[in-house]
Coordinates of C-alpha atoms in Angstrom, one line a residue:
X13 CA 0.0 0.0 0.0
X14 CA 2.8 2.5 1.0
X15 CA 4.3 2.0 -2.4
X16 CA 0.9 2.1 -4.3
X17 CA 0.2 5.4 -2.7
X18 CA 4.1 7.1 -2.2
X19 CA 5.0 8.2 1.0
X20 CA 3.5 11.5 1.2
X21 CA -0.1 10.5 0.1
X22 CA 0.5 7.2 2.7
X23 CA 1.5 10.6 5.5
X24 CA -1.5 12.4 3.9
X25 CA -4.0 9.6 5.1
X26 CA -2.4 8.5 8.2
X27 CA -2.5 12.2 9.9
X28 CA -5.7 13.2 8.2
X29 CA -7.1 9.5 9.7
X30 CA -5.5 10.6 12.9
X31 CA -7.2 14.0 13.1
X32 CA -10.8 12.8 12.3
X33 CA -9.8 9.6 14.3
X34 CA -9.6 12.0 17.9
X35 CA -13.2 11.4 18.5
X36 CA -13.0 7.7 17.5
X37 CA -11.7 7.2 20.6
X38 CA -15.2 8.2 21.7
X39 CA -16.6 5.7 20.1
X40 CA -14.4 3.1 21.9
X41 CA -15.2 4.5 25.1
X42 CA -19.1 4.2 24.1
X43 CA -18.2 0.3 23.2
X44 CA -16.4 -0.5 26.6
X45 CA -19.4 1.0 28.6
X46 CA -22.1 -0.5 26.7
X47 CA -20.5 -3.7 27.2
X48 CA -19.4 -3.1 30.9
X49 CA -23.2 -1.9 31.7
X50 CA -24.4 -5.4 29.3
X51 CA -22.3 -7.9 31.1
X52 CA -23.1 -6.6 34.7
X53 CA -26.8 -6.5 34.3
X54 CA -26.5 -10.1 32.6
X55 CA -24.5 -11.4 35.8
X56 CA -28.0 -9.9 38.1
X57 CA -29.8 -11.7 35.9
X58 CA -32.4 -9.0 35.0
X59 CA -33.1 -9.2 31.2
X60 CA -35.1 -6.2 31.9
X61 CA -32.4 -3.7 32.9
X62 CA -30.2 -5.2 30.0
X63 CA -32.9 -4.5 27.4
X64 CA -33.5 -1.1 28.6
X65 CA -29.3 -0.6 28.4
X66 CA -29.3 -1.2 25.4
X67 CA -32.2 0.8 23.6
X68 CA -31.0 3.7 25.5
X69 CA -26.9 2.7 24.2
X70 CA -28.5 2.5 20.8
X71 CA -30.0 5.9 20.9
X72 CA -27.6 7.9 22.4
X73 CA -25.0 6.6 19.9
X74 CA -26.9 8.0 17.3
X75 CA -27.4 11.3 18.5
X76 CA -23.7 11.3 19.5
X77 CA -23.1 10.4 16.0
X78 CA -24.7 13.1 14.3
X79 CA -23.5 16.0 16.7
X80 CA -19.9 14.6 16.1
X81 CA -20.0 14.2 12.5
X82 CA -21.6 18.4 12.5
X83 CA -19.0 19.5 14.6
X84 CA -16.1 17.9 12.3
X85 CA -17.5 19.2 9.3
X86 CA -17.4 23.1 11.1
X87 CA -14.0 22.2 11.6
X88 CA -12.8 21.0 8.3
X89 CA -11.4 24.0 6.7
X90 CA -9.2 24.8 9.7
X91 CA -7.5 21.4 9.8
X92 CA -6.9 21.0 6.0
X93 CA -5.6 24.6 5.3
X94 CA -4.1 25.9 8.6
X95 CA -3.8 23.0 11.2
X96 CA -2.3 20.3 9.3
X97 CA 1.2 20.4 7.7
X98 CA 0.1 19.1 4.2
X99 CA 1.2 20.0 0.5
X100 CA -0.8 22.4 -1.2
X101 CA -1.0 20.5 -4.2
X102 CA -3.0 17.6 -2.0
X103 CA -5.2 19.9 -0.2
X104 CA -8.4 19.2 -2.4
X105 CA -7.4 15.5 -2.0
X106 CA -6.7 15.9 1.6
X107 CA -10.1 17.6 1.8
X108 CA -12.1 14.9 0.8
X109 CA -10.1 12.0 2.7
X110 CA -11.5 14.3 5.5
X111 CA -15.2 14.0 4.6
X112 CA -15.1 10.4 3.9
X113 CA -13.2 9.9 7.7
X114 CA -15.8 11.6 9.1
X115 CA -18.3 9.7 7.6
X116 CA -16.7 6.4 8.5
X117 CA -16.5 7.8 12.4
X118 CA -20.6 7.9 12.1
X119 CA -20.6 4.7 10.8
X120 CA -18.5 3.5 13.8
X121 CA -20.0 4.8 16.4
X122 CA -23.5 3.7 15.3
X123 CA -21.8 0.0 15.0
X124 CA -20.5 0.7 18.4
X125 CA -23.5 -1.1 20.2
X126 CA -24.0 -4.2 18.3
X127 CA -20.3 -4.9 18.9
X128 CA -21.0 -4.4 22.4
X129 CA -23.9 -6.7 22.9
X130 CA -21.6 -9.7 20.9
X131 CA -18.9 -8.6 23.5
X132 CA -21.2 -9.0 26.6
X133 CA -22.8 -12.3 25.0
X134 CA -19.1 -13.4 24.5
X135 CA -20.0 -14.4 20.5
X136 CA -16.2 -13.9 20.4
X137 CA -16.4 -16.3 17.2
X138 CA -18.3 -14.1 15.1
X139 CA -16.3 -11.2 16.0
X140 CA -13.8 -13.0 14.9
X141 CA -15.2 -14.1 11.7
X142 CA -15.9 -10.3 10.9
X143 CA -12.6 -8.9 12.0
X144 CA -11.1 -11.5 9.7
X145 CA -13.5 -11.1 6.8
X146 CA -12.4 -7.5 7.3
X147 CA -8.9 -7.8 7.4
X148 CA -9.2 -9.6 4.3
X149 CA -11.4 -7.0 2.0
X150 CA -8.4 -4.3 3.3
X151 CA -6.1 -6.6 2.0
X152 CA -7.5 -6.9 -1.3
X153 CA -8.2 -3.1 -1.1
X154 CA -4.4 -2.7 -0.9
X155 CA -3.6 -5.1 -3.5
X156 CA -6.4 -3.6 -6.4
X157 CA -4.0 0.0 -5.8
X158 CA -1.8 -0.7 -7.6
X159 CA -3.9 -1.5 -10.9
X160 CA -7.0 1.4 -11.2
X161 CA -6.2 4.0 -13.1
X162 CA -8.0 6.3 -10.7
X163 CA -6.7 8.7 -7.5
X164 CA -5.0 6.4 -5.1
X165 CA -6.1 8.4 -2.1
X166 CA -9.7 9.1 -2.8
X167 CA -9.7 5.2 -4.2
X168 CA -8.7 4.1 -0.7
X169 CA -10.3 6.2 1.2
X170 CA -13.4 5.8 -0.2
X171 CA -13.0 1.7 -0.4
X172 CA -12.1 1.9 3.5
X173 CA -15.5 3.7 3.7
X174 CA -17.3 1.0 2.0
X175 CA -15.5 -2.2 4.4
X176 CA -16.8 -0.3 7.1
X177 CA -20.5 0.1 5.9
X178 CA -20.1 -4.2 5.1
X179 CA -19.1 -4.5 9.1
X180 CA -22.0 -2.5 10.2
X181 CA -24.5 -4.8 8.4
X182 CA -22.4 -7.4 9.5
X183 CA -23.2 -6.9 13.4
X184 CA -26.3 -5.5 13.3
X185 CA -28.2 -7.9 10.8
X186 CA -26.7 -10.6 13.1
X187 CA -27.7 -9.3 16.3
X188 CA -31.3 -8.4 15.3
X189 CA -31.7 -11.8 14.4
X190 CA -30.0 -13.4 17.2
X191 CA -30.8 -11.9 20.4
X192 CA -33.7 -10.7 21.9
X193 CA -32.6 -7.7 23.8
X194 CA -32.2 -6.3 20.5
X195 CA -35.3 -5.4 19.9
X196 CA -35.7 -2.8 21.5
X197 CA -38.8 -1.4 19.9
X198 CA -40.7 0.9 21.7
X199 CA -37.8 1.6 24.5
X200 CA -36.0 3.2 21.2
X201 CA -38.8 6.1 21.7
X202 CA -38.5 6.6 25.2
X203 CA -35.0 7.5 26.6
X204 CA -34.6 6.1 30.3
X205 CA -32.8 8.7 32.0
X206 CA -31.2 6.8 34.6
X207 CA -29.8 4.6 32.2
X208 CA -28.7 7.5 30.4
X209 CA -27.3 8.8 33.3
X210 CA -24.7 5.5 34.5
X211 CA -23.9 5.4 30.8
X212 CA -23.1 9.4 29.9
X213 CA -21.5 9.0 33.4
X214 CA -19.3 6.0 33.0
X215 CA -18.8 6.9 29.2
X216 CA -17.5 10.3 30.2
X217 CA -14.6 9.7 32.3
X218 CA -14.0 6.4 29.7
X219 CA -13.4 8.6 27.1
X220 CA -11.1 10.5 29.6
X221 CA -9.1 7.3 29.3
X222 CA -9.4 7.1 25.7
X223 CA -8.2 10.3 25.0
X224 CA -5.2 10.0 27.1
X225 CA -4.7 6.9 24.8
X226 CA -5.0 8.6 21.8
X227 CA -2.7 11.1 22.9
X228 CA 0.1 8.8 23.3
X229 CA -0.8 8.2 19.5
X230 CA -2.8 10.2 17.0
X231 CA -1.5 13.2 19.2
X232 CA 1.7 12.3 19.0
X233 CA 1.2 11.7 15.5
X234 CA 0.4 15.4 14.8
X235 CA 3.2 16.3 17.1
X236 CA 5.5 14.4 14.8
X237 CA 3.8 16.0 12.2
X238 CA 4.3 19.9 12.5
X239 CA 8.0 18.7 13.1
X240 CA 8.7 16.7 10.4
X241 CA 5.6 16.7 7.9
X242 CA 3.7 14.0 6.0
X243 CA 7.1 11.7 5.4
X244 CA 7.3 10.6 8.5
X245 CA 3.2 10.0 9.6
X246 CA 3.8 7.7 6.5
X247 CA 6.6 5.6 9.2
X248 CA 4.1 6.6 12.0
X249 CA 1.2 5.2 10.3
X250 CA 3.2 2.1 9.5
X251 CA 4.2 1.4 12.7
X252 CA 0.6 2.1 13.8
X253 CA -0.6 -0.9 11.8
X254 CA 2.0 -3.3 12.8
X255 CA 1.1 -2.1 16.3
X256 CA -2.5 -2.8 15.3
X257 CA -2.4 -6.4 13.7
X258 CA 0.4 -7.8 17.4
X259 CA -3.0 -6.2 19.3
X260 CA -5.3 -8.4 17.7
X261 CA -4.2 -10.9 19.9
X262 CA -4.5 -9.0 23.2
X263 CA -7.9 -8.0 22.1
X264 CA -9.3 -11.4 21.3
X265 CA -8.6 -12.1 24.8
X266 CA -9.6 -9.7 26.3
X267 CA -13.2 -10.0 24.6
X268 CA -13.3 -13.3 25.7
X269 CA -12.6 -12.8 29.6
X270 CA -14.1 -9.0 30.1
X271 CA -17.4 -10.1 30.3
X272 CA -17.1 -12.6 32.5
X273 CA -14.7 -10.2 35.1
X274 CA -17.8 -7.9 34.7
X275 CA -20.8 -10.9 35.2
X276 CA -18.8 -11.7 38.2
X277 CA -18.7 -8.3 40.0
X278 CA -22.2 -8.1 39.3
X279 CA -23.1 -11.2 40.7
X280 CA -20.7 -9.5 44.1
X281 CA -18.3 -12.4 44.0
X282 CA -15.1 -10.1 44.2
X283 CA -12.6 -12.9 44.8
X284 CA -13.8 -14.7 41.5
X285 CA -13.6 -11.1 39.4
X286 CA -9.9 -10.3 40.6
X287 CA -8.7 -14.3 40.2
X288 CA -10.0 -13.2 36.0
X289 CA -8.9 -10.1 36.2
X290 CA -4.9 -11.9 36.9
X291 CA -4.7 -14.6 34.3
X292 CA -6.4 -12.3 31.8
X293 CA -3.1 -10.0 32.7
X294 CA -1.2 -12.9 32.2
X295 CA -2.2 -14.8 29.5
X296 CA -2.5 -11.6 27.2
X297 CA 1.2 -10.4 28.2
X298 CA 2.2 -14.0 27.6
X299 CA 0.7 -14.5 24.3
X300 CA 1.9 -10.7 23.2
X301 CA 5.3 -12.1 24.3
X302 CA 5.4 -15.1 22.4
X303 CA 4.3 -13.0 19.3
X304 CA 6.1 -9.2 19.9
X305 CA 9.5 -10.0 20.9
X306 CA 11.0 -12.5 18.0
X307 CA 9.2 -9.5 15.9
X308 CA 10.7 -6.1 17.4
X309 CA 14.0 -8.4 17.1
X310 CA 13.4 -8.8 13.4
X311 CA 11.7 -5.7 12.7
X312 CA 14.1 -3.9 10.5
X313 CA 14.1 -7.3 8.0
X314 CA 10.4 -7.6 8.2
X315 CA 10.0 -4.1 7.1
X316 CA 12.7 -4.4 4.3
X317 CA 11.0 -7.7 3.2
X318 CA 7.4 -6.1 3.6
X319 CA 8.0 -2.6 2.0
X320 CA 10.0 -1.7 -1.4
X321 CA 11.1 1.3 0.8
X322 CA 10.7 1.5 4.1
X323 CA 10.3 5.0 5.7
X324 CA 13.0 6.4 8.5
X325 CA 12.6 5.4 11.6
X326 CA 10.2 3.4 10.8
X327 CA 11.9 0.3 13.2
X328 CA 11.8 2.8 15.7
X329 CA 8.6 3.3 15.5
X330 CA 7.2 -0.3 15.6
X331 CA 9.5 -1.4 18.6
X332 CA 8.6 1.0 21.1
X333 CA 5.0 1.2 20.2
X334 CA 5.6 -3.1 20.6
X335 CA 7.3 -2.5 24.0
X336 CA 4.8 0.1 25.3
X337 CA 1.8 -2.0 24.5
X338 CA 3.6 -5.1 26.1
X339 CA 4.5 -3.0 29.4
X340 CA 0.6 -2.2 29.6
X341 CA -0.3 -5.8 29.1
X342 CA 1.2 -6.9 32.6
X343 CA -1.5 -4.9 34.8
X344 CA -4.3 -4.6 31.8
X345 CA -6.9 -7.2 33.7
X346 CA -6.3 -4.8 36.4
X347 CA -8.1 -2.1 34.1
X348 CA -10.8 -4.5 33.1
X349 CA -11.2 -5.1 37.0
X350 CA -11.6 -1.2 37.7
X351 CA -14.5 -1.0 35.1
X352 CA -16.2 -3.6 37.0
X353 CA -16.4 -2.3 40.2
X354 CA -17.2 1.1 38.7
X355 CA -15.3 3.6 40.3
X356 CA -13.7 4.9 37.5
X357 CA -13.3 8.5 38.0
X358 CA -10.5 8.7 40.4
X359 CA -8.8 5.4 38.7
X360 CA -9.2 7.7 35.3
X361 CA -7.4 11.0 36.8
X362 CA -4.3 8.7 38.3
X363 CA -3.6 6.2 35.4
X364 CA -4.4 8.7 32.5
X365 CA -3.6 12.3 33.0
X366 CA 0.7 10.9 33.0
X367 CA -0.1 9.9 29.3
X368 CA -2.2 13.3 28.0
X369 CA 1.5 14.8 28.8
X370 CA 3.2 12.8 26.0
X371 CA 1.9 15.8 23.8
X372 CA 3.7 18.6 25.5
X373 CA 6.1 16.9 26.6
X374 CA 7.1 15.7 22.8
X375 CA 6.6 19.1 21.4
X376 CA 9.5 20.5 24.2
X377 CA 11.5 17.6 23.4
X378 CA 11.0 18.0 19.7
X379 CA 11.8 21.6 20.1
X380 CA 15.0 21.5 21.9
X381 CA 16.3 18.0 21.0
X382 CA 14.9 17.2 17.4
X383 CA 15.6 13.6 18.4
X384 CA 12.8 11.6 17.8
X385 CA 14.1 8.2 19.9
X386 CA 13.9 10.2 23.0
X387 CA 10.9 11.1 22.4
X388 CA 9.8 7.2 22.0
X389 CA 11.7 6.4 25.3
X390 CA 9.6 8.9 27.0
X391 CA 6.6 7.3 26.0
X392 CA 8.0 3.7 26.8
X393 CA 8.6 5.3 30.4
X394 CA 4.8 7.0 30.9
X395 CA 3.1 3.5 29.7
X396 CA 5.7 1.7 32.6
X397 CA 4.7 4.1 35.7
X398 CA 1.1 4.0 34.5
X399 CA 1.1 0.0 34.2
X400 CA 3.0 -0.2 37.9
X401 CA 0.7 2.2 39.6
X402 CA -2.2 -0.3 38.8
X403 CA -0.8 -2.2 41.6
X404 CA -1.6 -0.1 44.5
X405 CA -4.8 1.4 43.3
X406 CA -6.4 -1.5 43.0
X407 CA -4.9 -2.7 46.4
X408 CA -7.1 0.0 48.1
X409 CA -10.2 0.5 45.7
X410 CA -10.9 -3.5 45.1
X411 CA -8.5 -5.7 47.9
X412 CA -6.2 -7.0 45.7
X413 CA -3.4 -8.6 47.5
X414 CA 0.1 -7.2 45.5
X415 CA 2.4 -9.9 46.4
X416 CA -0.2 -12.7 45.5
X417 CA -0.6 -11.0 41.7
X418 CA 3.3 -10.4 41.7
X419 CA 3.6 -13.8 42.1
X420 CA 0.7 -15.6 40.2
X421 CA 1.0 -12.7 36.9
X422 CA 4.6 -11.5 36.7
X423 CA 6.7 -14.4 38.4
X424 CA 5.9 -16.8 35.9
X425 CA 6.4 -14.9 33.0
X426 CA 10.3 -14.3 34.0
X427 CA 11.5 -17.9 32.3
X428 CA 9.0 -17.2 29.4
X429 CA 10.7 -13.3 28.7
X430 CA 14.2 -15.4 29.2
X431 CA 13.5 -17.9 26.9
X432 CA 12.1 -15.6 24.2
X433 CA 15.3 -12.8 24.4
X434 CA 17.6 -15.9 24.5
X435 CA 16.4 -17.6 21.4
X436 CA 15.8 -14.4 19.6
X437 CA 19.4 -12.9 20.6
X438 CA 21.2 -17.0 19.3
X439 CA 18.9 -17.2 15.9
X440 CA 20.1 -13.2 15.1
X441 CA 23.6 -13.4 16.3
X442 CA 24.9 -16.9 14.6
X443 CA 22.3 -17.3 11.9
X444 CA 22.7 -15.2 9.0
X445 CA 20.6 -16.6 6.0
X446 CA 17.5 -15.2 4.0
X447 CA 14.5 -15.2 5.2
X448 CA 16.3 -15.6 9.1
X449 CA 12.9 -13.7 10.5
X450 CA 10.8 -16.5 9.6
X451 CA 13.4 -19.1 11.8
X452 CA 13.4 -16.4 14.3
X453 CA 9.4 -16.0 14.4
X454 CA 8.9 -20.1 14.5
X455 CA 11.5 -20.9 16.8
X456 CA 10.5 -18.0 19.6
X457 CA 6.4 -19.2 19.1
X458 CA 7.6 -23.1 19.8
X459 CA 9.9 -22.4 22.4
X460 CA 7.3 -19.7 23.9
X461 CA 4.5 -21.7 24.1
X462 CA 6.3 -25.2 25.9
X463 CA 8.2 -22.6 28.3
X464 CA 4.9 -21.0 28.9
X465 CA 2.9 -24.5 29.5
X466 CA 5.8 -25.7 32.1
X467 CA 6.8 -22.6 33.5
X468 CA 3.7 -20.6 32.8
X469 CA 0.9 -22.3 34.4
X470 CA -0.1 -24.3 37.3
X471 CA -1.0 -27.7 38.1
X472 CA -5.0 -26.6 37.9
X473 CA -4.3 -25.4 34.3
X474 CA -1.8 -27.4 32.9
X475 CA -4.4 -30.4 33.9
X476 CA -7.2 -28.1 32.1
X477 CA -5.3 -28.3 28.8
X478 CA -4.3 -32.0 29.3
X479 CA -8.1 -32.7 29.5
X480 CA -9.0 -30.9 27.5
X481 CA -6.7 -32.6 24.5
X482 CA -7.5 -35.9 25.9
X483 CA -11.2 -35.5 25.6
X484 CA -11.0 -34.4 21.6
X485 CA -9.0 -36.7 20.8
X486 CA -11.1 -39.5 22.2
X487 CA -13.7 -37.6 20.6
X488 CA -11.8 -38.0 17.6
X489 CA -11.2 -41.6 17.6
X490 CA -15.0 -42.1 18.2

């Protein structure tokens, strides 16, 4: 795709994607308290309360939608033509990328809901089956760039547009048909307040969160941007989507063990929601593990094997996004374990606020430095405080006991980091032959995975899996 589009129309989208994409992060924080709101109201058992949550989700998400896409649309000509660093020649292209973004944001946020209600049912499967389905018409919407005869940009753009309008058919045809607390009918006409009320509440200070995320990367994006121009979004947004694909196997976990952290608080069993809330933490850092590190060790010959010319710093880039997002992994059930009990307000001012200052903080170090790996080691170290201060929070807002998750979460995990760095650092040092990432990749997953199933886990789970295999295969033989 970079070399279908050229660097500077590749920048173009990324940072005009990242501009429009500021209020996305709205739209996640809409998804994670619809679901949070779904799941504990599933765990009390009253289908009542979970139909009303979601009429009222469904309704405000549209009126959210609409005010949002206005707004951007007021906005437009001050971030093509005096915000955004782009080439004059490309504004009128630049221009209409914006429209379509803020088009596809509408779309998103009104598919927010029915994502949310597969989340809280834990149809992980079909979300799955969609997410790959859509991973696979961007694929081929890369590929067919490099043989129309139209505008790249507007092309993609607009074929982007049209993935996401398949996805929203996608989940809400399904869930209409499939579950009953979908049909909402005449609670769409009526707008509960108090339900209103716990989701505008939780949603606010969720998109708190989500913004302080966003800073640490469409913000820093922009950053990077007024410093540097479109060349180097176009390394930014690469990174971005490596980042993107390693987190697809975080997030498949996490949409599998999030509602059940949040059935459990609701049905008051605390001990039951923090015991979750650690082996989804460790699990998803193992697994991100297993995948990240033979990766980031590889990462400049992936990029020279993936791209005909791979932007500047560009390796930089992918690593410490990779390393930031594996730092976060270790505490990240603790996060899912916050939502639950619902006091997120003072949780969102302590773990958040540290990472709205990667913006300022960039642009000083920018200013005065114009080194751009200092500025990723800074972020590195604001995702590592926020990830450690988990701990004690939760030890006084929920009970957890610090030394017990030290010991169950991060303890084991110490042979499976030494196994993965040892292997990684043998295959790079005394291997040298083409294609060396692939031996690097294969070796560091086989390795990973028996280190993690000896070292890993405990008797309980190891004799879960054994079990497990045993009963298919007898199953099999049948």
């Amino acid at each position: 795709m970079l070399a279908a589009l050229n660097v500077n129309d590749y920048g173009i989208y990324s940072v005009v994607a990242g501009a429009v994409g500021v209020l996305g992060y709205l739209t996640n924080s809409l998804v994670v308290t619809t679901q949070r709101h779904l799941s504990f109201y599933h765990g009390t058992g009253d289908m009542r309360l979970v139909k009303t949550m979601f009429a009222n989700s469904l309704l405000i998400h549209f009126i959210i939608g609409i005010l949002t896409c206005a707004v951007l649309f007021v906005l437009k000509d001050f971030f093509i033509n005096h915000f955004l660093n782009i080439a004059k020649n490309r504004l009128d292209e630049a221009g209409t990328v914006y429209s379509v973004m803020t088009l596809m944001l509408f779309i998103t946020i009104l598919t927010s809901p029915f994502k949310a209600l597969l989340i809280a049912r834990e149809n992980i499967v079909y979300i799955s089956v969609v997410e790959i389905a859509d991973g696979v018409l961007k694929w081929l919407l890369a590929v067919s760039l490099t043989i129309i005869g139209l505008d790249r940009l507007l092309f993609y753009a607009t074929g982007m547009m049209m993935v996401l309008l398949l996805n929203f058919a996608a989940f809400a045809i399904y869930t209409f048909s499939r579950y009953e607390e979908s049909h909402v009918g005449k609670s769409m006409r009526i707008l509960d307040w108090n339900s209103a009320r716990q989701l505008l509440g939780f949603a606010g200070w969720t998109t708190y969160g989500m913004v302080a995320g966003m800073c640490q990367t469409q913000g820093l994006a922009i950053v990077l941007n007024k410093f540097f121009g479109t060349a180097i979004n176009a390394a930014f947004g690469i990174a971005s989507q490596v980042n993107g694909a390693i987190r697809f196997v975080s997030t498949s976990i996490l949409n599998a063990m999030n509602p059940q952290i949040m059935k459990a608080e609701g049905n008051q069993d605390r001990g039951k929601m923090l015991a979750l809330a650690s082996k989804e933490s460790k699990y998803s850092t193992a697994l991100m593990m297993i995948v990240s590190i033979p990766i980031m060790a590889e990462m400049p010959a992936i990029l020279e094997f993936w791209l005909k010319d791979v932007p500047h710093h560009t390796a930089t880039f992918c690593q410490t996004l990779m390393l930031a997002f594996l730092i976060d992994q270790t505490t990240l059930g603790l996060h899912a374990a916050n939502q639950a009990t619902g006091k997120i307000k003072v949780y969102s001012l302590i773990m958040f606020t540290p990472k709205i200052m990667i913006v300022p903080l960039a642009w000083i170090l920018l200013q005065y430095h114009h080194n751009i790996t200092t500025t990723m080691l800074m972020y590195v170290a604001i995702e590592l405080m926020v990830a450690a201060a988990r701990l004690p929070f939760m030890k006084f807002s929920a009970g957890l006991h610090i030394g017990r998750y030290l010991q169950q979460v991060v303890l084991p995990l110490i042979p499976l980091l030494v196994a993965e760095l040892s292997v990684s650092y043998f295959t790079i040092s005394y291997i040298h032959a083409p294609y060396r990432f692939l031996m690097t990749t294969v070796c560091c997953v086989l390795i990973g995975a028996f280190t993690l199933f000896l070292f890993g886990m405990d008797s309980h789970e190891r004799k879960y899996i054994y079990n497990t295999l045993r009963t298919k295969n007898e199953q099999h033989e049948d």
